Short mmCIF file of N, CA and C in Angstrom, two decimals:
data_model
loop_
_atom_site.label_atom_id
_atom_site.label_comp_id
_atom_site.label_asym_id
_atom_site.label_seq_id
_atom_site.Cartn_x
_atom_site.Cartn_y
_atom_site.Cartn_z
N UNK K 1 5.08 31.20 -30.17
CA UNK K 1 5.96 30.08 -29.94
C UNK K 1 6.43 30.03 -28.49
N UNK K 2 7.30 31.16 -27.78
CA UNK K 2 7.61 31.46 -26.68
C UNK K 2 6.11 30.83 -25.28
N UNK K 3 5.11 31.26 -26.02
CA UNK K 3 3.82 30.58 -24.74
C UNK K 3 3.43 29.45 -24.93
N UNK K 4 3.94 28.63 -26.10
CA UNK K 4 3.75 27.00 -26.26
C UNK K 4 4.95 26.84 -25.29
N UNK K 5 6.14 26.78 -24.96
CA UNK K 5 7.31 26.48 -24.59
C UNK K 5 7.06 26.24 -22.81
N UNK K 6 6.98 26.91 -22.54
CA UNK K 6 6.42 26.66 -20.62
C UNK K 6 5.47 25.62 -20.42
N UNK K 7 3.61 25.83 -21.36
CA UNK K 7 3.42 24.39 -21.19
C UNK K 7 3.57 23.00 -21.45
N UNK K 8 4.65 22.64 -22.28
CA UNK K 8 5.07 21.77 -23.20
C UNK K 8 6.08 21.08 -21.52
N UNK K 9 7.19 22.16 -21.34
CA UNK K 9 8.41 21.93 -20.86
C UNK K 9 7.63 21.74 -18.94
N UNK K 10 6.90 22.11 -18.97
CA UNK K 10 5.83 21.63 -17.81
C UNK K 10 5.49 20.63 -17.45
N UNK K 11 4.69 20.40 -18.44
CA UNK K 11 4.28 19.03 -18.57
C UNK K 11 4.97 17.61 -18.94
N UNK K 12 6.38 18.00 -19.58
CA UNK K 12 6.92 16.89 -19.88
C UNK K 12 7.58 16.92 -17.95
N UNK K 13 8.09 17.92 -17.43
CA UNK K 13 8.66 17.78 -16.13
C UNK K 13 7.69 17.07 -15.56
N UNK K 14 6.34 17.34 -15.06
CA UNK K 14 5.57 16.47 -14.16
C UNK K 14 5.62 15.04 -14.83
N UNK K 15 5.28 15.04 -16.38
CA UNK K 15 5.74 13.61 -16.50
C UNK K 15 6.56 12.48 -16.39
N UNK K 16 7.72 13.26 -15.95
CA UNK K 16 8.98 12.46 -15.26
C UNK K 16 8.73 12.29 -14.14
N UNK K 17 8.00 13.30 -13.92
CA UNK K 17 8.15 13.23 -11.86
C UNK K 17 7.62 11.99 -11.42
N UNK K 18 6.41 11.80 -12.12
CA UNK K 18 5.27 10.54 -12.01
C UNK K 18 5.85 9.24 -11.73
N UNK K 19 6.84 9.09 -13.08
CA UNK K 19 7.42 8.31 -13.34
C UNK K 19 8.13 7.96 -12.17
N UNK K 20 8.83 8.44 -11.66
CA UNK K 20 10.19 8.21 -10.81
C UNK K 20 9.70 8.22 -9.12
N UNK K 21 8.35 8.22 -8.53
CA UNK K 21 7.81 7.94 -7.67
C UNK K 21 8.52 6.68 -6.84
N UNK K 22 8.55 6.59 -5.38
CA UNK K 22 8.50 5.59 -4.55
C UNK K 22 7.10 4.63 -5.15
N UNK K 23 7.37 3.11 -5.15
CA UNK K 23 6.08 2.11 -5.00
C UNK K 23 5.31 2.55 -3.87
N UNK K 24 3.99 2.37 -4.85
CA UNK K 24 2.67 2.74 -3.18
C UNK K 24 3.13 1.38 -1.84
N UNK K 25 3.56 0.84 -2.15
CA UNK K 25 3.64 -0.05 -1.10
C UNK K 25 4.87 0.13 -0.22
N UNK K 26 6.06 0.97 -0.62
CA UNK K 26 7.37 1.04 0.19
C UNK K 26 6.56 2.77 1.33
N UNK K 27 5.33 3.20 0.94
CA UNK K 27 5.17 3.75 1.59
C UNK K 27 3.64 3.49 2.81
N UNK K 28 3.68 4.31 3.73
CA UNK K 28 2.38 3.73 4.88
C UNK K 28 1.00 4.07 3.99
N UNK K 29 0.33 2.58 4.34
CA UNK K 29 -0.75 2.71 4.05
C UNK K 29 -1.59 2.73 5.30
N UNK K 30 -3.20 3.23 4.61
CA UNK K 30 -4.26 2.89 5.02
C UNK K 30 -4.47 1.87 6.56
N UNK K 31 -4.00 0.59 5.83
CA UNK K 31 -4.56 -0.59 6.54
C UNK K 31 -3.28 -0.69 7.70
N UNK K 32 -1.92 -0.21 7.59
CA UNK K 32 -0.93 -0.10 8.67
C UNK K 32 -1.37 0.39 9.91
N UNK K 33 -2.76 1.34 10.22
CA UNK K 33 -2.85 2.13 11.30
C UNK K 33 -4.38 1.18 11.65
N UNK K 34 -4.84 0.11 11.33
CA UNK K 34 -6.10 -0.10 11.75
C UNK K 34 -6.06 -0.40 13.41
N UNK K 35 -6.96 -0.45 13.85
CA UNK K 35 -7.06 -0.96 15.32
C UNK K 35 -8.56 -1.32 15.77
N UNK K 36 -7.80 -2.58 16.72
CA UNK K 36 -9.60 -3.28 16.93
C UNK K 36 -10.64 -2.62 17.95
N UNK K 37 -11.63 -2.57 17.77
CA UNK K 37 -12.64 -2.12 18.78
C UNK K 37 -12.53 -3.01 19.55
N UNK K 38 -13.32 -2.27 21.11
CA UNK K 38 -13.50 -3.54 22.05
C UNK K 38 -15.43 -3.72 21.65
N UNK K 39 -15.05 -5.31 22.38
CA UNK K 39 -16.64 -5.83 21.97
C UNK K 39 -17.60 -4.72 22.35
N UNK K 40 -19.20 -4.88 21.76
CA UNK K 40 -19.66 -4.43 21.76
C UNK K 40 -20.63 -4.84 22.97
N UNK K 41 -20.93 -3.89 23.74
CA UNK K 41 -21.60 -3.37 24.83
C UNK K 41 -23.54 -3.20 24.47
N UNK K 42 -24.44 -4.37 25.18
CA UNK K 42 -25.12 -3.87 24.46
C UNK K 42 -26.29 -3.41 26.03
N UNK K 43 -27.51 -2.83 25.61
CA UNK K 43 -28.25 -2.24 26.77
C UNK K 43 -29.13 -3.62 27.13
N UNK K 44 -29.41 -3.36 28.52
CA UNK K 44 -30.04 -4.00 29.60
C UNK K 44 -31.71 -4.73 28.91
N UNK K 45 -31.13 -5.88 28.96
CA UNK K 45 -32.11 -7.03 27.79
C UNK K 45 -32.45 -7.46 26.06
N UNK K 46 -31.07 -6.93 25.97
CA UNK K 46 -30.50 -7.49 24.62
C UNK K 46 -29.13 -7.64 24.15
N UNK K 47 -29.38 -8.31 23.70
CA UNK K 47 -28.02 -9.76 23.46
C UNK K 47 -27.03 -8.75 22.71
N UNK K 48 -25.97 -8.94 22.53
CA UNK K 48 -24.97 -8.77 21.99
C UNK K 48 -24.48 -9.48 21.03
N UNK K 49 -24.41 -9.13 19.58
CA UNK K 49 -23.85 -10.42 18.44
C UNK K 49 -22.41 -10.38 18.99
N UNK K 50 -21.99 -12.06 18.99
CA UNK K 50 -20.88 -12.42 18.82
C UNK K 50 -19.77 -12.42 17.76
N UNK K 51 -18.66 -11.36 17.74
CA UNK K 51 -17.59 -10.74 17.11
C UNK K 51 -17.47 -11.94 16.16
N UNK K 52 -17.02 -11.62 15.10
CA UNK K 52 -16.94 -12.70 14.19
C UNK K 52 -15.46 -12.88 14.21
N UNK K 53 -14.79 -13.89 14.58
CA UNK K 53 -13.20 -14.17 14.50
C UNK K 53 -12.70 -13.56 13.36
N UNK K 54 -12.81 -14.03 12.33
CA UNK K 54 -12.77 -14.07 10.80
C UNK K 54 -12.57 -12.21 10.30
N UNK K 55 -12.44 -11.35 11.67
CA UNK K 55 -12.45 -10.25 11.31
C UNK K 55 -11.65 -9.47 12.40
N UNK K 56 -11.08 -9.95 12.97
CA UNK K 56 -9.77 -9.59 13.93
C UNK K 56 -8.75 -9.43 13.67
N UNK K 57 -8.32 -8.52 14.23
CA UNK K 57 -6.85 -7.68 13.51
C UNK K 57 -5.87 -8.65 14.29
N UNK K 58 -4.87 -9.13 13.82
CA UNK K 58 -3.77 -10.42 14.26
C UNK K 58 -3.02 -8.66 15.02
N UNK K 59 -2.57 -9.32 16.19
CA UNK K 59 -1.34 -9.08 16.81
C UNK K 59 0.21 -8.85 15.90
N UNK K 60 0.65 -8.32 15.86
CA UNK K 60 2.02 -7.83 15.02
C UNK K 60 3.38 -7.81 15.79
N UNK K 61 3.95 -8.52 16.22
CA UNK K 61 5.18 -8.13 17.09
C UNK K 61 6.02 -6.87 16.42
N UNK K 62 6.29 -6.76 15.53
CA UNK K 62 6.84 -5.72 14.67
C UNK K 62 6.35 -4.64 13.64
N UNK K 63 5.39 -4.72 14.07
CA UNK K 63 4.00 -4.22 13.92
C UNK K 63 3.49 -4.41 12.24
N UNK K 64 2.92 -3.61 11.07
CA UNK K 64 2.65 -3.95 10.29
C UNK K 64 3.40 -4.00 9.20
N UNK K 65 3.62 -4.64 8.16
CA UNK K 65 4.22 -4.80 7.00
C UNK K 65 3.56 -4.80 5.60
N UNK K 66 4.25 -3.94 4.94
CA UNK K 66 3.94 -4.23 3.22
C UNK K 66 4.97 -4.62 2.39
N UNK K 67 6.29 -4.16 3.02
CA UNK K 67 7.46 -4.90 1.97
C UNK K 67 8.07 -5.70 2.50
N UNK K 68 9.33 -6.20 1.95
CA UNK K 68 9.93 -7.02 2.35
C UNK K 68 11.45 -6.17 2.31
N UNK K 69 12.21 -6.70 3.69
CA UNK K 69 13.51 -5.67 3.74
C UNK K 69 14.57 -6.08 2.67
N UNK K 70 14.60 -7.28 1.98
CA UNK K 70 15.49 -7.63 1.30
C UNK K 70 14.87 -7.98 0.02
N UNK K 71 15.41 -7.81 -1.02
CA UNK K 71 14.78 -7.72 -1.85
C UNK K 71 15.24 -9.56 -2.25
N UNK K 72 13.78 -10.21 -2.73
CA UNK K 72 13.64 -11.60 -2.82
C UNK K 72 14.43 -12.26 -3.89
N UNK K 73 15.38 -13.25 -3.64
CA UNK K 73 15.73 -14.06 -5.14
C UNK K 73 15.38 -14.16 -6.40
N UNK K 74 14.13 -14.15 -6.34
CA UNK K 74 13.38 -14.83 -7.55
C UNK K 74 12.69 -13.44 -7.91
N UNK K 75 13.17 -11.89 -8.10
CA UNK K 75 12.74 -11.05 -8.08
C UNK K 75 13.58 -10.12 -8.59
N UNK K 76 13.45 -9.12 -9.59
CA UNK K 76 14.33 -8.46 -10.81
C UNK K 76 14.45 -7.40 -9.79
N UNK K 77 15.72 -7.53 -9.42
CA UNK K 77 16.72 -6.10 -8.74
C UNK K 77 16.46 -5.16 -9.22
N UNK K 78 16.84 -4.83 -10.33
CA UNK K 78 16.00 -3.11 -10.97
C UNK K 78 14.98 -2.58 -10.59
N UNK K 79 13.74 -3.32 -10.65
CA UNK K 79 12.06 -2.98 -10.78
C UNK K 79 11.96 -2.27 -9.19
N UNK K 80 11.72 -0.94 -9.51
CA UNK K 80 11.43 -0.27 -7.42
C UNK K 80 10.47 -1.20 -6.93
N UNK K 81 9.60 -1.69 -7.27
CA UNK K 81 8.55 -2.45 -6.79
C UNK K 81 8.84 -3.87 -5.90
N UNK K 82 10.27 -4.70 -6.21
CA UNK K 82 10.93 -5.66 -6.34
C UNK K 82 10.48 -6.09 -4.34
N UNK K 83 10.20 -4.84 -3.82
CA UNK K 83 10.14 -5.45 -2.59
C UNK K 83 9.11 -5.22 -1.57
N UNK K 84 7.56 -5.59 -3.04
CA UNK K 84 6.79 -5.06 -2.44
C UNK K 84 6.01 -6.45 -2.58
N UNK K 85 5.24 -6.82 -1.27
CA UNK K 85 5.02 -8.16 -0.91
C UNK K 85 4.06 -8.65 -1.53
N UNK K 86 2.94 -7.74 -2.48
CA UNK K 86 1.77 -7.96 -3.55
C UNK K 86 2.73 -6.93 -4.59
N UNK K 87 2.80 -7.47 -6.06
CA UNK K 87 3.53 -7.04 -6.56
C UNK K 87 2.37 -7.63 -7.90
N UNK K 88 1.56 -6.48 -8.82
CA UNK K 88 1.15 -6.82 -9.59
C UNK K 88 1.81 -7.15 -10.70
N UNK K 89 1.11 -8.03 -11.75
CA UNK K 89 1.97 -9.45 -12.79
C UNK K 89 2.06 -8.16 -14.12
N UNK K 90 3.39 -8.63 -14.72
CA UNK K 90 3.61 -7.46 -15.80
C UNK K 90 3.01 -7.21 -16.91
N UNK K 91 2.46 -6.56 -17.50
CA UNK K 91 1.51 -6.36 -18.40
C UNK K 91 2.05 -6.56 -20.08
N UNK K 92 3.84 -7.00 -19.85
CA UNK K 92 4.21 -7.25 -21.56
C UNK K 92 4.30 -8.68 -20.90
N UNK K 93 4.46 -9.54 -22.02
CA UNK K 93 5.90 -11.01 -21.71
C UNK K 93 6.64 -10.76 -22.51
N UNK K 94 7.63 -11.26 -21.56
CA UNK K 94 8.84 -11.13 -22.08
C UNK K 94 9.31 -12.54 -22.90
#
């Protein structure tokens, strides 16, 4: 009984822990650190393809964002997620 008791009381702890996480989005992602190459350089008698606009990293005055600092009107105060700017749709209805 005593060696059921540690992994039981283990596992229910990490299962809270899970639970009670920051939203992936109130923390840095991936795509926050990208940065653009400069054009491409090509050798002596061949062309260079032209950069496709459609794939340029925008300028950021404040640099990148995933949440929002205030949490939005139309958005349930409770939910940690509440101020995260893609916010997937809830899986009951209410």
């Amino acid at each position: 009984m005593k060696k059921l008791i540690l992994p039981v009381f283990a596992s229910s702890l990490l299962g809270l822990a899970a639970c009670s996480t920051t939203p992936a989005c109130l923390k840095t992602q991936p795509y926050m650190s990208a940065q653009s190459f400069p054009p491409l350089k090509s050798p002596a008698g061949l062309d260079a393809p032209q950069p496709d606009p459609s794939m340029r990293i925008p300028d950021v005055a404040a640099g990148p964002v995933g949440y929002f600092d205030e949490i939005p009107a139309d958005r349930d105060a409770e939910d940690p997620a509440a101020r995260c700017l893609v916010t997937p749709p809830a899986m009951t209805s209410r």
